Short mmCIF file of C-alpha atoms in Angstrom, two decimals:
data_model
loop_
_atom_site.label_atom_id
_atom_site.label_comp_id
_atom_site.label_asym_id
_atom_site.label_seq_id
_atom_site.Cartn_x
_atom_site.Cartn_y
_atom_site.Cartn_z
CA MET A 26 0.00 0.00 0.00
CA LYS A 27 1.39 3.39 -1.04
CA LYS A 28 1.94 5.83 1.80
CA ARG A 29 0.62 9.35 1.33
CA ASN A 30 2.39 12.43 2.60
CA ILE A 31 0.20 14.81 4.55
CA VAL A 32 0.93 17.58 2.04
CA ASP A 33 -0.75 15.42 -0.64
CA LEU A 34 -3.98 14.99 1.31
CA PRO A 35 -7.17 16.88 0.37
CA GLU A 36 -7.24 20.37 1.82
CA ASP A 37 -10.37 19.80 3.92
CA LEU A 38 -8.67 16.82 5.59
CA VAL A 39 -5.46 18.80 6.15
CA VAL A 40 -7.53 21.58 7.75
CA GLU A 41 -9.24 19.07 10.04
CA ILE A 42 -5.91 17.58 11.12
CA LEU A 43 -4.07 20.86 11.63
CA SER A 44 -6.99 22.43 13.50
CA ARG A 45 -6.34 19.92 16.30
CA VAL A 46 -2.62 20.67 16.63
CA PRO A 47 -1.51 22.96 19.52
CA ALA A 48 -0.99 26.58 18.49
CA GLU A 49 2.66 26.63 19.52
CA SER A 50 3.41 23.69 17.17
CA LEU A 51 1.54 25.31 14.27
CA VAL A 52 3.68 28.42 14.56
CA ARG A 53 6.72 26.25 13.85
CA LEU A 54 4.90 24.44 11.00
CA ARG A 55 4.36 27.70 9.12
CA THR A 56 7.85 27.47 7.66
CA THR A 57 7.36 23.86 6.47
CA THR A 58 5.45 24.63 3.26
CA LYS A 59 4.08 27.74 1.59
CA ARG A 60 0.67 26.06 1.38
CA TRP A 61 0.49 25.52 5.14
CA ASN A 62 1.73 29.02 5.86
CA VAL A 63 -1.10 30.51 3.79
CA LEU A 64 -3.65 28.13 5.32
CA ILE A 65 -2.63 28.79 8.94
CA LYS A 66 -2.87 32.56 8.43
CA GLU A 67 -6.47 32.39 7.17
CA TRP A 68 -9.13 33.74 9.55
CA ARG A 69 -11.46 30.77 8.93
CA PHE A 70 -8.73 28.34 9.92
CA ALA A 71 -7.83 30.37 13.02
CA LYS A 72 -11.47 30.28 14.10
CA LYS A 73 -11.73 26.51 13.53
CA HIS A 74 -8.44 25.94 15.33
CA TYR A 75 -9.55 27.96 18.36
CA ALA A 76 -12.61 25.68 18.61
CA ASN A 77 -10.86 22.34 17.98
CA ALA A 78 -7.31 22.59 19.30
CA PRO A 79 -6.31 21.08 22.67
CA ARG A 80 -7.28 23.61 25.32
CA HIS A 81 -4.20 23.43 27.48
CA SER A 82 -4.98 26.72 29.14
CA LEU A 83 -2.40 28.92 30.80
CA ILE A 84 -2.77 31.67 33.37
CA ILE A 85 -1.90 35.31 32.76
CA MET A 86 -0.33 36.88 35.82
CA LEU A 87 0.58 40.54 36.23
CA ILE A 88 3.48 40.72 38.68
CA ALA A 89 5.42 43.88 39.46
CA PHE A 90 4.45 45.51 36.15
CA ARG A 91 5.48 42.42 34.13
CA VAL A 92 3.15 40.09 32.24
CA TYR A 93 3.65 36.32 32.54
CA LEU A 94 2.02 33.27 30.98
CA VAL A 95 2.61 31.02 33.97
CA SER A 96 6.44 31.17 33.74
CA VAL A 97 6.80 32.46 30.16
CA ASP A 98 7.82 36.12 29.97
CA LEU A 99 6.18 38.04 27.12
CA HIS A 100 9.36 39.38 25.56
CA GLU A 101 7.45 40.10 22.33
CA ILE A 102 6.27 43.44 23.68
CA ASP A 103 9.72 44.31 25.03
CA ASN A 104 8.49 43.42 28.48
CA ASN A 105 11.78 44.23 30.21
CA LYS A 106 11.54 47.86 29.13
CA VAL A 107 7.78 48.47 29.25
CA ASP A 108 5.94 48.58 32.56
CA ILE A 109 2.56 46.93 32.04
CA CYS A 110 -0.23 48.36 34.15
CA LYS A 111 -3.30 46.32 33.13
CA VAL A 112 -4.03 43.36 30.87
CA PHE A 113 -7.22 42.50 28.99
CA HIS A 114 -7.73 39.56 26.66
CA CYS A 115 -10.03 38.24 23.94
CA ASP A 116 -9.56 35.05 21.89
CA GLY A 117 -5.93 34.73 22.95
CA LEU A 118 -5.05 38.33 22.03
CA LEU A 119 -3.86 40.63 24.82
CA LEU A 120 -4.53 44.34 25.22
CA CYS A 121 -2.05 45.93 27.61
CA THR A 122 -1.96 49.41 29.09
CA THR A 123 1.41 50.77 30.16
CA VAL A 124 2.41 52.89 33.11
CA ASP A 125 3.21 55.75 30.71
CA ASN A 126 -0.35 55.62 29.26
CA ARG A 127 0.14 53.69 26.02
CA LEU A 128 -1.84 50.82 24.48
CA VAL A 129 -0.43 47.71 22.82
CA VAL A 130 -2.11 44.58 21.44
CA SER A 131 -0.08 41.37 21.45
CA ASN A 132 -0.40 37.74 20.38
CA PRO A 133 2.18 35.92 22.54
CA CYS A 134 1.86 32.78 20.42
CA SER A 135 2.68 34.37 17.03
CA CYS A 136 4.84 37.20 18.46
CA GLU A 137 2.71 39.84 16.72
CA ILE A 138 2.22 43.25 18.31
CA LYS A 139 0.44 46.47 17.43
CA TRP A 140 0.71 49.79 19.22
CA ILE A 141 -2.64 51.60 19.28
CA GLN A 142 -2.30 55.33 18.74
CA PRO A 143 -4.73 57.64 20.60
CA ARG A 144 -7.18 60.01 18.94
CA ASN A 145 -5.92 62.77 21.21
CA SER A 146 -4.31 61.28 24.29
CA TYR A 147 -4.91 58.52 26.81
CA LYS A 148 -5.57 59.32 30.46
CA LYS A 149 -4.32 57.56 33.55
CA PHE A 150 -7.78 56.57 34.77
CA ASP A 151 -9.33 55.59 31.43
CA ILE A 152 -11.29 52.33 31.48
CA TYR A 153 -10.72 49.86 28.64
CA ALA A 154 -12.35 46.73 27.29
CA PHE A 155 -11.24 44.40 24.49
CA GLY A 156 -13.81 42.39 22.53
CA LYS A 157 -15.35 41.58 19.19
CA SER A 158 -18.65 41.90 17.37
CA SER A 159 -20.82 39.01 16.19
CA CYS A 160 -19.09 39.18 12.79
CA ASN A 161 -15.66 38.72 14.43
CA LYS A 162 -14.50 42.33 14.16
CA TYR A 163 -12.15 43.14 17.03
CA LYS A 164 -12.69 46.40 18.87
CA ILE A 165 -11.36 48.33 21.86
CA LEU A 166 -13.66 50.32 24.13
CA ARG A 167 -12.23 53.36 25.91
CA MET A 168 -14.25 55.13 28.62
CA ASP A 169 -13.57 58.41 30.38
CA GLN A 170 -15.68 58.61 33.52
CA PHE A 171 -14.35 62.09 34.39
CA ASP A 172 -14.80 61.50 38.12
CA TYR A 173 -14.95 58.02 39.66
CA THR A 174 -16.83 59.16 42.73
CA SER A 175 -19.41 61.46 41.16
CA PRO A 176 -20.01 60.32 37.60
CA VAL A 177 -23.09 61.36 35.66
CA LEU A 178 -21.67 61.69 32.17
CA LEU A 179 -19.77 58.93 30.41
CA ASP A 180 -17.60 59.79 27.42
CA TYR A 181 -16.63 56.75 25.36
CA GLU A 182 -15.14 55.79 22.00
CA ILE A 183 -14.45 52.62 20.00
CA TYR A 184 -11.25 51.60 18.23
CA ASP A 185 -12.03 49.55 15.11
CA PHE A 186 -9.22 47.38 13.76
CA ASN A 187 -10.77 47.44 10.28
CA SER A 188 -10.50 51.22 9.98
CA ASN A 189 -7.43 51.44 12.23
CA SER A 190 -8.95 54.45 13.97
CA TRP A 191 -11.01 55.62 16.94
CA ARG A 192 -14.69 56.47 16.53
CA VAL A 193 -16.34 58.76 19.07
CA ILE A 194 -19.64 57.38 20.34
CA GLY A 195 -20.39 60.43 22.46
CA LYS A 196 -21.53 61.18 25.99
CA ILE A 197 -24.33 59.40 27.83
CA ILE A 198 -26.08 60.11 31.13
CA ARG A 199 -26.13 56.99 33.26
CA GLU A 200 -27.11 55.89 36.76
CA TRP A 201 -24.04 53.75 37.35
CA PHE A 202 -20.27 53.93 37.49
CA ILE A 203 -17.39 51.46 37.47
CA PRO A 204 -15.17 51.80 40.58
CA ARG A 205 -11.42 51.74 40.09
CA CYS A 206 -11.13 48.56 42.16
CA THR A 207 -13.31 46.68 39.64
CA ASP A 208 -12.40 48.39 36.37
CA ARG A 209 -10.73 45.32 34.85
CA GLY A 210 -13.56 43.81 32.83
CA MET A 211 -14.05 40.12 32.04
CA SER A 212 -14.27 39.09 28.37
CA VAL A 213 -16.67 36.26 27.49
CA ASN A 214 -17.84 35.43 23.95
CA GLY A 215 -16.53 38.76 22.69
CA ASN A 216 -18.41 40.90 25.22
CA THR A 217 -17.11 42.49 28.42
CA TYR A 218 -18.55 42.55 31.94
CA TRP A 219 -17.72 44.59 35.06
CA LEU A 220 -18.82 44.96 38.63
CA ALA A 221 -20.52 48.38 38.66
CA SER A 222 -22.24 50.45 41.34
CA THR A 223 -25.20 52.79 41.38
CA ASN A 224 -24.49 56.48 41.80
CA ASP A 225 -26.23 56.56 45.18
CA PHE A 226 -24.38 53.46 46.51
CA THR A 227 -27.70 52.08 47.85
CA SER A 228 -27.87 48.71 46.12
CA GLY A 229 -24.28 47.49 46.14
CA HIS A 230 -22.50 46.10 43.12
CA PHE A 231 -24.19 44.64 40.04
CA VAL A 232 -22.94 43.13 36.77
CA LEU A 233 -22.75 45.53 33.83
CA GLY A 234 -22.20 44.22 30.31
CA PHE A 235 -21.03 45.85 27.08
CA ASP A 236 -22.09 44.28 23.78
CA PHE A 237 -19.50 44.96 21.07
CA SER A 238 -22.03 44.15 18.33
CA THR A 239 -24.61 46.74 19.38
CA GLU A 240 -22.00 48.91 21.14
CA SER A 241 -24.34 49.33 24.09
CA PHE A 242 -24.43 48.69 27.86
CA ALA A 243 -26.92 46.46 29.70
CA ARG A 244 -27.42 45.55 33.35
CA VAL A 245 -27.29 41.77 33.89
CA SER A 246 -29.95 40.09 36.04
CA LEU A 247 -28.58 38.40 39.16
CA PRO A 248 -29.27 35.22 41.16
CA GLY A 249 -29.94 34.81 44.85
CA ASP A 250 -31.53 37.12 47.39
CA HIS A 251 -30.51 40.70 46.59
CA LEU A 252 -31.69 41.87 50.02
CA SER A 253 -29.27 39.64 51.91
CA ASP A 254 -26.51 38.87 49.38
CA ARG A 255 -23.88 41.23 48.01
CA ILE A 256 -21.58 40.64 45.03
CA PHE A 257 -17.94 41.34 45.81
CA ALA A 258 -15.99 39.63 43.01
CA LEU A 259 -16.40 38.84 39.31
CA SER A 260 -14.53 36.23 37.31
CA VAL A 261 -14.65 33.67 34.49
CA THR A 262 -14.48 29.88 34.35
CA ARG A 263 -11.27 28.29 33.07
CA GLU A 264 -12.76 26.01 30.41
CA ASP A 265 -15.70 26.97 28.20
CA PRO A 266 -15.52 30.56 29.54
CA LYS A 267 -18.57 31.81 31.41
CA ILE A 268 -19.08 34.76 33.74
CA CYS A 269 -19.15 33.89 37.43
CA ILE A 270 -19.68 35.95 40.56
CA ALA A 271 -18.89 35.55 44.25
CA THR A 272 -21.49 36.73 46.75
CA ARG A 273 -21.25 37.24 50.48
CA SER A 274 -24.18 37.11 52.88
CA ILE A 275 -24.79 40.26 54.91
CA ILE A 276 -25.91 38.08 57.80
CA GLN A 277 -23.09 35.52 57.50
CA GLU A 278 -20.07 37.45 56.24
CA LEU A 279 -17.82 34.39 56.29
CA HIS A 280 -20.13 32.46 53.94
CA ILE A 281 -19.39 32.79 50.21
CA ASP A 282 -21.39 31.47 47.26
CA VAL A 283 -20.00 31.26 43.72
CA TRP A 284 -22.47 31.40 40.80
CA ILE A 285 -21.92 30.66 37.10
CA ALA A 286 -23.99 32.33 34.36
CA THR A 287 -25.22 29.56 32.06
CA THR A 288 -26.67 32.10 29.59
CA ILE A 289 -26.60 35.89 29.19
CA GLU A 290 -28.82 37.56 26.59
CA SER A 291 -27.98 40.86 24.88
CA THR A 292 -30.78 42.42 26.94
CA GLY A 293 -29.02 41.44 30.17
CA ALA A 294 -31.40 38.61 31.06
CA ALA A 295 -29.33 35.79 32.56
CA SER A 296 -29.66 32.29 34.00
CA TRP A 297 -27.40 31.26 36.89
CA SER A 298 -26.28 28.03 38.52
CA LYS A 299 -24.68 27.82 41.99
CA PHE A 300 -21.23 26.27 41.64
CA LEU A 301 -19.68 26.34 45.09
CA SER A 302 -20.29 27.42 48.68
CA VAL A 303 -17.36 28.16 50.98
CA ASP A 304 -17.45 28.78 54.72
CA LEU A 305 -14.35 30.83 55.47
CA ALA A 306 -14.65 29.97 59.15
CA ASN A 307 -13.71 26.38 58.26
CA LEU A 308 -10.52 27.41 56.44
CA TYR A 309 -7.40 27.81 58.54
CA LYS A 310 -5.47 29.73 55.86
CA PRO A 311 -6.38 33.26 54.69
CA PHE A 312 -6.91 34.19 51.05
CA CYS A 313 -7.80 37.36 49.21
CA PHE A 314 -10.81 38.45 47.12
CA ALA A 315 -10.34 41.98 45.89
CA ARG A 316 -9.82 44.19 42.87
CA GLY A 317 -12.52 42.84 40.60
CA MET A 318 -10.97 39.90 38.84
CA ASN A 319 -8.87 37.91 41.25
CA PHE A 320 -9.98 34.30 41.03
CA LEU A 321 -10.57 31.58 38.47
CA VAL A 322 -13.23 28.90 38.65
CA ASP A 323 -11.99 25.38 37.89
CA GLN A 324 -15.18 23.42 37.25
CA GLU A 325 -13.48 20.05 36.84
CA ASN A 326 -11.79 20.15 40.25
CA LYS A 327 -14.49 22.32 41.84
CA VAL A 328 -12.04 24.85 43.24
CA LEU A 329 -11.20 28.54 42.97
CA VAL A 330 -7.71 29.76 42.05
CA CYS A 331 -7.12 33.08 43.85
CA ARG A 332 -4.19 35.44 43.96
CA GLY A 333 -2.45 35.71 47.31
CA LYS A 334 -2.02 38.67 49.61
CA TYR A 335 1.45 39.93 48.82
CA TRP A 336 2.03 41.12 52.36
CA VAL A 337 1.27 37.68 53.87
CA SER A 338 4.48 35.63 53.82
CA ASP A 339 5.43 34.41 50.32
CA VAL A 340 2.02 32.99 49.42
CA PHE A 341 1.52 33.55 45.71
CA LEU A 342 -1.74 31.79 44.90
CA HIS A 343 -4.50 30.03 46.84
CA VAL A 344 -6.51 27.03 45.62
CA VAL A 345 -9.79 27.12 47.54
CA GLY A 346 -12.49 24.44 47.74
CA GLU A 347 -15.48 23.82 49.98
CA ASP A 348 -13.31 22.48 52.78
CA LYS A 349 -9.72 23.16 51.73
CA CYS A 350 -7.28 25.94 50.99
CA ILE A 351 -3.97 25.03 49.34
CA GLN A 352 -1.25 27.69 49.24
CA VAL A 353 1.22 28.06 46.35
CA HIS A 354 4.45 29.74 47.43
CA HIS A 355 6.81 31.87 45.36
CA HIS A 356 10.55 32.27 45.89
CA ASP A 357 10.30 36.06 45.70
CA ALA A 358 8.13 37.21 48.59
CA GLU A 359 8.36 40.81 47.40
CA SER A 360 6.55 40.08 44.11
CA ARG A 361 2.91 40.99 43.96
CA CYS A 362 0.49 39.11 41.74
CA SER A 363 -2.27 41.62 40.98
CA LEU A 364 -4.06 39.67 38.26
CA VAL A 365 -4.98 36.06 37.50
CA VAL A 366 -6.63 35.42 34.13
CA ASN A 367 -7.14 32.27 32.07
CA TYR A 368 -5.39 32.25 28.68
CA VAL A 369 -5.58 29.92 25.66
CA PRO A 370 -2.99 30.40 22.85
CA THR A 371 -4.43 31.36 19.47
CA LEU A 372 -3.42 31.80 15.82
CA VAL A 373 -5.70 34.80 15.32
CA GLN A 374 -3.76 37.54 13.57
CA ILE A 375 -3.73 41.15 14.69
CA GLN A 376 -5.16 43.31 11.93
CA GLN A 377 -2.54 45.96 11.28
CA GLY A 378 -4.77 48.35 9.31
#
């Protein structure tokens, strides 16, 4: 029987095979043949690969102004010379803000980067979100709340990668604001969600969503008893990303419930399922929930992965379950991990404009 080389196989079969190969391996395969290089760069293949490839997810960690994929330093954005302030992600692409108020988009897998130029200038307290529309057009949302503590007007604009420019949406009058401690949004299915507060501070936090297709905001319906429960943290699941929230009872402050949104409509209507309940009184080791996104939900192992308090010994991360708390130590006790985000490598190209 005559053996066939993979390059001689029908293209649809080659696509099916390559779409199941890890992204890091495909980057090396680009130089094998011109045919594969063209195929791997196609948007349709990148989309199929993101759906089919092994989902060996990594964790993005922001430590002392440096971005890490577990232990892999992102040298592609000259990470030793640029101080990264915040990190946002969508489909394996990263949007980073710098300490000197610049924006850069990076694909750590393909080593692509793109610096995003401002329409006028960026401000220190701007709020950003990175997402895509239903037709897979990537966009950046920039918001200027003017005053975090007394916001009435919201000035916002959209960066469109197709036009390579910012488009001013305008100013809106709203009854909510996004506190600085929760201004890192969570990206799920191309849309972004935050913990927001009402202007009068009477009803605690709620989940606010931004739809990149309609370019509009919507308040997400919540589970549980709003009179006795308060949301204090927002996150995403590790596999099959979904929004999840952590609530604390006003009556029992040491009792925490974690909920996962099974569906969220564009109108904000949502269905929720309780994932985990934790009684902190039963845990003998402390852990930290703060600053918006600071934990990951691992559905398979039914645990939370939380960043540690940098002033408590050298504890770097906590793995928290219903009746356990495992501490992960780091050799450098001075390093602070201010962000923990799930990351899956991708072949999606950054549109340069």
